[in-house]
């Protein structure tokens, strides 16, 4: 199945999710998707479980400069499970773990071939994590720290590339602001990843900086549509270390299915990059459970 068919599928999912917008009461209290943004911590004893799936596929990338070139199609599927629970009386600390499963195919394989799991696939990292609110009176600013530990030794083998074999210390800084009308919200994120511990890894001794800005509009209290932009910049912390950068643009939507369940559908496309940055697109769908 060609990429255009995947895009049509995710567009259909988005339309179905948003069809019920006009059926909700705009004057109802705020919902989980408005209240519990990634910036906000959950209450003590509460659980936050996210199951997020993204398929990135590319048949173009830049060369060592910024010239786009055609390549045989490559496909990278990532399934991420995040589990957090609130542990502090003042609701300022959550503990959790992150698990990442990957399936990749290469050499012109169809984009959906990753779901056959006959390429390079498997659990790639396990990450213990903590999320905390550093400023007591600023509930819309938080930091998430995780140590991503690889569960494999070879980045690339006869079946292809799986994931970086370097460990990664990740810090994500979250901030959001809801405008007085409760119809608009801006969310910002700065993701930093320091990779270390594996001289064989392309990412070893590098620092990845990835800022993002998301603008959301709430047609109803249970639904949102959004547009966003993200940038990635890999910096070398030693000689002869791989560097790279790229910028993507995207859109999507979220809908609160039940009191505890949200669905999210996103699309984003890399529009520029340097040093072998892929110029593909990511199709994502996720579920979040808050209880």
mmCIF file of C-alpha atoms in Angstrom:
data_model
loop_
_atom_site.group_PDB
_atom_site.id
_atom_site.type_symbol
_atom_site.label_atom_id
_atom_site.label_comp_id
_atom_site.label_asym_id
_atom_site.label_seq_id
_atom_site.Cartn_x
_atom_site.Cartn_y
_atom_site.Cartn_z
ATOM 1 C CA UNK A 1 0.000 0.000 0.000
ATOM 2 C CA UNK A 2 1.382 3.369 -0.974
ATOM 3 C CA UNK A 3 1.929 6.276 1.410
ATOM 4 C CA UNK A 4 -1.092 8.159 0.071
ATOM 5 C CA UNK A 5 -3.318 5.313 1.283
ATOM 6 C CA UNK A 6 -1.841 5.562 4.774
ATOM 7 C CA UNK A 7 -2.508 9.300 4.766
ATOM 8 C CA UNK A 8 -6.093 8.681 3.717
ATOM 9 C CA UNK A 9 -6.555 6.172 6.551
ATOM 10 C CA UNK A 10 -5.333 8.564 9.209
ATOM 11 C CA UNK A 11 -7.366 11.405 7.714
ATOM 12 C CA UNK A 12 -10.446 9.180 7.963
ATOM 13 C CA UNK A 13 -9.648 8.401 11.612
ATOM 14 C CA UNK A 14 -9.316 12.113 12.304
ATOM 15 C CA UNK A 15 -12.637 12.921 10.621
ATOM 16 C CA UNK A 16 -14.439 10.170 12.552
ATOM 17 C CA UNK A 17 -12.936 11.387 15.829
ATOM 18 C CA UNK A 18 -13.986 14.969 15.163
ATOM 19 C CA UNK A 19 -17.487 14.324 13.799
ATOM 20 C CA UNK A 20 -19.018 14.508 17.269
ATOM 21 C CA UNK A 21 -17.607 17.970 18.025
ATOM 22 C CA UNK A 22 -20.884 19.716 17.449
ATOM 23 C CA UNK A 23 -22.751 17.369 19.788
ATOM 24 C CA UNK A 24 -21.074 18.549 23.013
ATOM 25 C CA UNK A 25 -21.988 21.396 25.309
ATOM 26 C CA UNK A 26 -19.401 24.173 25.086
ATOM 27 C CA UNK A 27 -20.345 25.409 28.560
ATOM 28 C CA UNK A 28 -19.508 22.079 30.247
ATOM 29 C CA UNK A 29 -16.568 21.851 32.669
ATOM 30 C CA UNK A 30 -13.099 21.390 31.217
ATOM 31 C CA UNK A 31 -12.137 17.828 30.264
ATOM 32 C CA UNK A 32 -8.987 15.773 30.720
ATOM 33 C CA UNK A 33 -7.560 16.903 27.389
ATOM 34 C CA UNK A 34 -7.808 20.519 28.552
ATOM 35 C CA UNK A 35 -6.796 20.025 32.179
ATOM 36 C CA UNK A 36 -4.156 17.277 32.082
ATOM 37 C CA UNK A 37 -1.787 18.495 29.397
ATOM 38 C CA UNK A 38 1.748 17.043 29.451
ATOM 39 C CA UNK A 39 2.705 20.052 31.601
ATOM 40 C CA UNK A 40 0.333 19.122 34.448
ATOM 41 C CA UNK A 41 1.056 16.487 37.062
ATOM 42 C CA UNK A 42 -1.545 13.988 38.174
ATOM 43 C CA UNK A 43 -2.786 13.624 41.739
ATOM 44 C CA UNK A 44 -1.350 11.211 44.295
ATOM 45 C CA UNK A 45 -2.626 7.707 43.594
ATOM 46 C CA UNK A 46 -3.820 8.625 40.110
ATOM 47 C CA UNK A 47 -2.523 6.705 37.071
ATOM 48 C CA UNK A 48 -1.606 8.080 33.643
ATOM 49 C CA UNK A 49 -1.078 5.451 30.928
ATOM 50 C CA UNK A 50 -0.226 6.405 27.348
ATOM 51 C CA UNK A 51 -0.059 3.991 24.417
ATOM 52 C CA UNK A 52 1.341 5.899 21.420
ATOM 53 C CA UNK A 53 2.143 4.481 17.986
ATOM 54 C CA UNK A 54 3.991 6.275 15.185
ATOM 55 C CA UNK A 55 4.893 5.119 11.676
ATOM 56 C CA UNK A 56 7.624 7.158 9.993
ATOM 57 C CA UNK A 57 8.214 6.423 6.302
ATOM 58 C CA UNK A 58 10.622 8.105 3.880
ATOM 59 C CA UNK A 59 11.783 7.820 0.288
ATOM 60 C CA UNK A 60 13.723 11.104 0.275
ATOM 61 C CA UNK A 61 16.418 12.599 2.478
ATOM 62 C CA UNK A 62 19.104 15.242 2.321
ATOM 63 C CA UNK A 63 22.723 14.536 1.514
ATOM 64 C CA UNK A 64 25.639 15.809 3.634
ATOM 65 C CA UNK A 65 24.544 19.336 2.726
ATOM 66 C CA UNK A 66 20.937 20.282 2.210
ATOM 67 C CA UNK A 67 20.160 18.785 -1.193
ATOM 68 C CA UNK A 68 17.209 16.384 -1.264
ATOM 69 C CA UNK A 69 17.846 13.007 -2.927
ATOM 70 C CA UNK A 70 15.629 9.990 -3.620
ATOM 71 C CA UNK A 71 16.291 6.743 -1.726
ATOM 72 C CA UNK A 72 14.621 3.311 -1.532
ATOM 73 C CA UNK A 73 11.765 3.526 0.947
ATOM 74 C CA UNK A 74 12.605 3.034 4.632
ATOM 75 C CA UNK A 75 10.016 2.548 7.370
ATOM 76 C CA UNK A 76 10.268 2.956 11.148
ATOM 77 C CA UNK A 77 7.429 1.988 13.482
ATOM 78 C CA UNK A 78 7.670 2.926 17.168
ATOM 79 C CA UNK A 79 5.199 1.818 19.821
ATOM 80 C CA UNK A 80 5.660 3.590 23.162
ATOM 81 C CA UNK A 81 4.045 2.680 26.473
ATOM 82 C CA UNK A 82 4.313 5.253 29.278
ATOM 83 C CA UNK A 83 3.042 4.462 32.771
ATOM 84 C CA UNK A 84 3.107 7.102 35.549
ATOM 85 C CA UNK A 85 1.520 7.394 38.972
ATOM 86 C CA UNK A 86 1.354 10.343 41.369
ATOM 87 C CA UNK A 87 3.327 9.714 44.581
ATOM 88 C CA UNK A 88 3.499 13.000 46.512
ATOM 89 C CA UNK A 89 0.962 14.574 48.871
ATOM 90 C CA UNK A 90 1.327 17.950 47.135
ATOM 91 C CA UNK A 91 0.875 16.377 43.667
ATOM 92 C CA UNK A 92 4.267 17.595 42.477
ATOM 93 C CA UNK A 93 6.027 14.268 41.803
ATOM 94 C CA UNK A 94 5.109 11.298 39.603
ATOM 95 C CA UNK A 95 7.131 8.128 39.048
ATOM 96 C CA UNK A 96 6.931 5.851 36.058
ATOM 97 C CA UNK A 97 8.547 3.877 33.281
ATOM 98 C CA UNK A 98 8.709 4.104 29.482
ATOM 99 C CA UNK A 99 8.944 1.116 27.129
ATOM 100 C CA UNK A 100 9.724 1.424 23.411
ATOM 101 C CA UNK A 101 9.124 -1.302 20.819
ATOM 102 C CA UNK A 102 10.352 -0.827 17.258
ATOM 103 C CA UNK A 103 9.871 -2.471 13.882
ATOM 104 C CA UNK A 104 11.864 -1.273 10.843
ATOM 105 C CA UNK A 105 12.020 -2.314 7.183
ATOM 106 C CA UNK A 106 14.277 -1.130 4.353
ATOM 107 C CA UNK A 107 15.251 -1.485 0.682
ATOM 108 C CA UNK A 108 12.019 -0.204 -0.818
ATOM 109 C CA UNK A 109 9.658 -2.237 1.355
ATOM 110 C CA UNK A 110 6.032 -1.136 1.571
ATOM 111 C CA UNK A 111 5.283 1.271 4.423
ATOM 112 C CA UNK A 112 2.935 -1.216 6.088
ATOM 113 C CA UNK A 113 5.544 -3.989 5.986
ATOM 114 C CA UNK A 114 6.627 -2.979 9.502
ATOM 115 C CA UNK A 115 3.469 -4.649 10.819
ATOM 116 C CA UNK A 116 4.707 -7.998 9.540
ATOM 117 C CA UNK A 117 7.551 -7.761 12.086
ATOM 118 C CA UNK A 118 9.797 -9.714 9.718
ATOM 119 C CA UNK A 119 12.417 -6.955 9.444
ATOM 120 C CA UNK A 120 14.397 -5.597 12.394
ATOM 121 C CA UNK A 121 12.050 -5.507 15.372
ATOM 122 C CA UNK A 122 11.918 -5.857 19.135
ATOM 123 C CA UNK A 123 11.856 -4.041 22.447
ATOM 124 C CA UNK A 124 14.538 -1.358 22.083
ATOM 125 C CA UNK A 125 14.652 0.596 25.368
ATOM 126 C CA UNK A 126 13.344 0.593 28.933
ATOM 127 C CA UNK A 127 13.446 3.882 30.833
ATOM 128 C CA UNK A 128 12.751 4.554 34.519
ATOM 129 C CA UNK A 129 11.364 8.084 34.770
ATOM 130 C CA UNK A 130 10.364 10.838 37.155
ATOM 131 C CA UNK A 131 8.151 13.832 36.429
ATOM 132 C CA UNK A 132 8.121 16.796 38.781
ATOM 133 C CA UNK A 133 6.841 20.322 39.213
ATOM 134 C CA UNK A 134 9.870 22.477 40.175
ATOM 135 C CA UNK A 135 7.974 25.686 41.066
ATOM 136 C CA UNK A 136 5.174 25.188 43.585
ATOM 137 C CA UNK A 137 2.923 27.975 42.334
ATOM 138 C CA UNK A 138 3.446 27.284 38.614
ATOM 139 C CA UNK A 139 1.398 24.169 37.927
ATOM 140 C CA UNK A 140 1.675 24.498 34.147
ATOM 141 C CA UNK A 141 5.464 23.978 34.097
ATOM 142 C CA UNK A 142 7.030 20.544 34.669
ATOM 143 C CA UNK A 143 10.140 18.490 33.905
ATOM 144 C CA UNK A 144 10.300 14.818 32.973
ATOM 145 C CA UNK A 145 13.616 12.988 33.386
ATOM 146 C CA UNK A 146 14.173 9.475 32.025
ATOM 147 C CA UNK A 147 17.190 7.204 31.546
ATOM 148 C CA UNK A 148 16.719 5.180 28.350
ATOM 149 C CA UNK A 149 18.536 1.841 28.633
ATOM 150 C CA UNK A 150 19.005 -0.174 25.402
ATOM 151 C CA UNK A 151 17.900 -3.800 25.520
ATOM 152 C CA UNK A 152 20.123 -4.862 22.595
ATOM 153 C CA UNK A 153 23.801 -4.558 21.630
ATOM 154 C CA UNK A 154 23.925 -3.985 17.856
ATOM 155 C CA UNK A 155 22.436 -0.897 16.225
ATOM 156 C CA UNK A 156 22.700 -2.528 12.805
ATOM 157 C CA UNK A 157 22.908 -6.180 11.828
ATOM 158 C CA UNK A 158 21.985 -8.239 8.755
ATOM 159 C CA UNK A 159 18.328 -7.256 9.213
ATOM 160 C CA UNK A 160 19.106 -3.538 9.355
ATOM 161 C CA UNK A 161 19.010 -0.727 11.902
ATOM 162 C CA UNK A 162 16.899 -0.936 15.076
ATOM 163 C CA UNK A 163 17.718 1.997 17.384
ATOM 164 C CA UNK A 164 20.728 3.748 18.893
ATOM 165 C CA UNK A 165 22.719 1.474 21.194
ATOM 166 C CA UNK A 166 23.936 4.406 23.292
ATOM 167 C CA UNK A 167 22.222 5.116 26.588
ATOM 168 C CA UNK A 168 20.268 8.387 26.675
ATOM 169 C CA UNK A 169 19.594 10.723 29.588
ATOM 170 C CA UNK A 170 16.464 12.598 28.560
ATOM 171 C CA UNK A 171 15.023 15.767 30.073
ATOM 172 C CA UNK A 172 11.761 17.162 28.730
ATOM 173 C CA UNK A 173 10.610 20.637 29.784
ATOM 174 C CA UNK A 174 6.848 21.277 29.418
ATOM 175 C CA UNK A 175 4.879 24.520 29.612
ATOM 176 C CA UNK A 176 1.347 25.395 28.541
ATOM 177 C CA UNK A 177 -0.886 28.447 28.630
ATOM 178 C CA UNK A 178 -4.667 28.452 28.216
ATOM 179 C CA UNK A 179 -6.179 31.706 26.969
ATOM 180 C CA UNK A 180 -9.041 33.209 29.032
ATOM 181 C CA UNK A 181 -11.703 32.061 26.562
ATOM 182 C CA UNK A 182 -10.728 28.382 27.226
ATOM 183 C CA UNK A 183 -10.902 27.954 23.446
ATOM 184 C CA UNK A 184 -7.199 28.317 22.678
ATOM 185 C CA UNK A 185 -4.146 26.805 24.307
ATOM 186 C CA UNK A 186 -0.447 26.967 23.480
ATOM 187 C CA UNK A 187 1.875 24.190 24.583
ATOM 188 C CA UNK A 188 5.678 24.243 24.344
ATOM 189 C CA UNK A 189 8.240 21.518 24.884
ATOM 190 C CA UNK A 190 12.029 21.372 24.932
ATOM 191 C CA UNK A 191 13.395 17.843 24.714
ATOM 192 C CA UNK A 192 17.095 17.287 25.502
ATOM 193 C CA UNK A 193 18.859 13.932 25.153
ATOM 194 C CA UNK A 194 22.470 13.270 26.104
ATOM 195 C CA UNK A 195 23.675 9.992 24.538
ATOM 196 C CA UNK A 196 26.636 8.119 25.983
ATOM 197 C CA UNK A 197 28.161 4.739 26.792
ATOM 198 C CA UNK A 198 28.510 3.066 23.380
ATOM 199 C CA UNK A 199 31.393 4.000 21.084
ATOM 200 C CA UNK A 200 29.761 1.960 18.306
ATOM 201 C CA UNK A 201 26.632 4.119 18.354
ATOM 202 C CA UNK A 202 26.134 6.962 15.884
ATOM 203 C CA UNK A 203 24.626 8.995 18.742
ATOM 204 C CA UNK A 204 27.407 8.473 21.289
ATOM 205 C CA UNK A 205 28.767 11.715 22.835
ATOM 206 C CA UNK A 206 26.051 13.839 21.284
ATOM 207 C CA UNK A 207 23.323 16.124 22.585
ATOM 208 C CA UNK A 208 19.941 16.207 20.870
ATOM 209 C CA UNK A 209 17.863 19.368 21.308
ATOM 210 C CA UNK A 210 14.273 19.226 20.096
ATOM 211 C CA UNK A 211 11.961 22.208 20.759
ATOM 212 C CA UNK A 212 8.310 22.111 19.748
ATOM 213 C CA UNK A 213 5.330 24.489 19.732
ATOM 214 C CA UNK A 214 1.700 23.278 19.620
ATOM 215 C CA UNK A 215 -1.338 25.530 19.129
ATOM 216 C CA UNK A 216 -4.685 23.952 20.052
ATOM 217 C CA UNK A 217 -8.261 25.068 19.462
ATOM 218 C CA UNK A 218 -11.131 23.485 21.440
ATOM 219 C CA UNK A 219 -14.398 23.385 19.447
ATOM 220 C CA UNK A 220 -15.926 21.718 22.525
ATOM 221 C CA UNK A 221 -14.663 20.820 25.972
ATOM 222 C CA UNK A 222 -14.026 17.232 24.818
ATOM 223 C CA UNK A 223 -12.241 17.872 21.540
ATOM 224 C CA UNK A 224 -9.314 19.761 20.110
ATOM 225 C CA UNK A 225 -7.640 20.359 16.770
ATOM 226 C CA UNK A 226 -4.034 21.467 16.681
ATOM 227 C CA UNK A 227 -1.124 22.523 14.508
ATOM 228 C CA UNK A 228 2.504 22.244 15.516
ATOM 229 C CA UNK A 229 6.126 22.651 14.530
ATOM 230 C CA UNK A 230 9.129 20.719 15.839
ATOM 231 C CA UNK A 231 12.848 21.038 15.252
ATOM 232 C CA UNK A 232 15.704 18.667 16.060
ATOM 233 C CA UNK A 233 19.365 19.579 16.382
ATOM 234 C CA UNK A 234 22.018 16.971 17.195
ATOM 235 C CA UNK A 235 25.201 18.576 18.556
ATOM 236 C CA UNK A 236 28.616 16.902 18.752
ATOM 237 C CA UNK A 237 30.224 16.735 22.200
ATOM 238 C CA UNK A 238 33.418 15.131 20.898
ATOM 239 C CA UNK A 239 35.434 15.048 17.687
ATOM 240 C CA UNK A 240 34.100 13.112 14.695
ATOM 241 C CA UNK A 241 30.612 12.786 16.202
ATOM 242 C CA UNK A 242 27.553 12.685 13.972
ATOM 243 C CA UNK A 243 25.579 15.957 13.747
ATOM 244 C CA UNK A 244 22.225 16.594 12.115
ATOM 245 C CA UNK A 245 19.206 18.878 12.098
ATOM 246 C CA UNK A 246 15.703 18.940 10.670
ATOM 247 C CA UNK A 247 12.354 20.717 10.958
ATOM 248 C CA UNK A 248 8.845 19.282 10.702
ATOM 249 C CA UNK A 249 5.314 20.690 10.530
ATOM 250 C CA UNK A 250 2.146 18.876 11.513
ATOM 251 C CA UNK A 251 -1.513 18.852 12.507
ATOM 252 C CA UNK A 252 -3.918 16.573 14.343
ATOM 253 C CA UNK A 253 -6.760 16.196 16.776
ATOM 254 C CA UNK A 254 -7.759 14.758 20.147
ATOM 255 C CA UNK A 255 -11.086 13.574 21.479
ATOM 256 C CA UNK A 256 -12.176 12.418 24.955
ATOM 257 C CA UNK A 257 -13.969 9.120 24.361
ATOM 258 C CA UNK A 258 -14.882 8.429 28.004
ATOM 259 C CA UNK A 259 -14.154 9.929 31.414
ATOM 260 C CA UNK A 260 -10.799 8.104 31.452
ATOM 261 C CA UNK A 261 -9.926 7.584 27.764
ATOM 262 C CA UNK A 262 -8.628 10.021 25.131
ATOM 263 C CA UNK A 263 -7.725 9.322 21.506
ATOM 264 C CA UNK A 264 -5.157 11.316 19.517
ATOM 265 C CA UNK A 265 -4.345 11.315 15.782
ATOM 266 C CA UNK A 266 -1.372 13.254 14.377
ATOM 267 C CA UNK A 267 0.440 13.792 11.079
ATOM 268 C CA UNK A 268 3.767 15.568 10.632
ATOM 269 C CA UNK A 269 6.195 16.008 7.733
ATOM 270 C CA UNK A 270 9.875 16.937 7.686
ATOM 271 C CA UNK A 271 10.192 19.951 5.408
ATOM 272 C CA UNK A 272 13.959 20.510 5.646
ATOM 273 C CA UNK A 273 17.135 19.045 7.072
ATOM 274 C CA UNK A 274 20.888 18.567 6.728
ATOM 275 C CA UNK A 275 23.390 15.708 6.886
ATOM 276 C CA UNK A 276 21.273 12.727 5.847
ATOM 277 C CA UNK A 277 18.098 13.951 7.552
ATOM 278 C CA UNK A 278 15.060 12.084 6.318
ATOM 279 C CA UNK A 279 12.325 14.053 4.569
ATOM 280 C CA UNK A 280 9.530 11.637 5.337
ATOM 281 C CA UNK A 281 6.261 11.794 7.245
ATOM 282 C CA UNK A 282 4.982 10.329 10.513
ATOM 283 C CA UNK A 283 1.451 8.995 11.010
ATOM 284 C CA UNK A 284 0.549 8.589 14.668
ATOM 285 C CA UNK A 285 -2.362 7.390 16.753
ATOM 286 C CA UNK A 286 -2.430 7.147 20.530
ATOM 287 C CA UNK A 287 -4.635 6.342 23.489
ATOM 288 C CA UNK A 288 -4.359 7.867 26.950
ATOM 289 C CA UNK A 289 -5.992 6.520 30.101
ATOM 290 C CA UNK A 290 -6.329 8.703 33.231
ATOM 291 C CA UNK A 291 -7.827 7.135 36.331
#
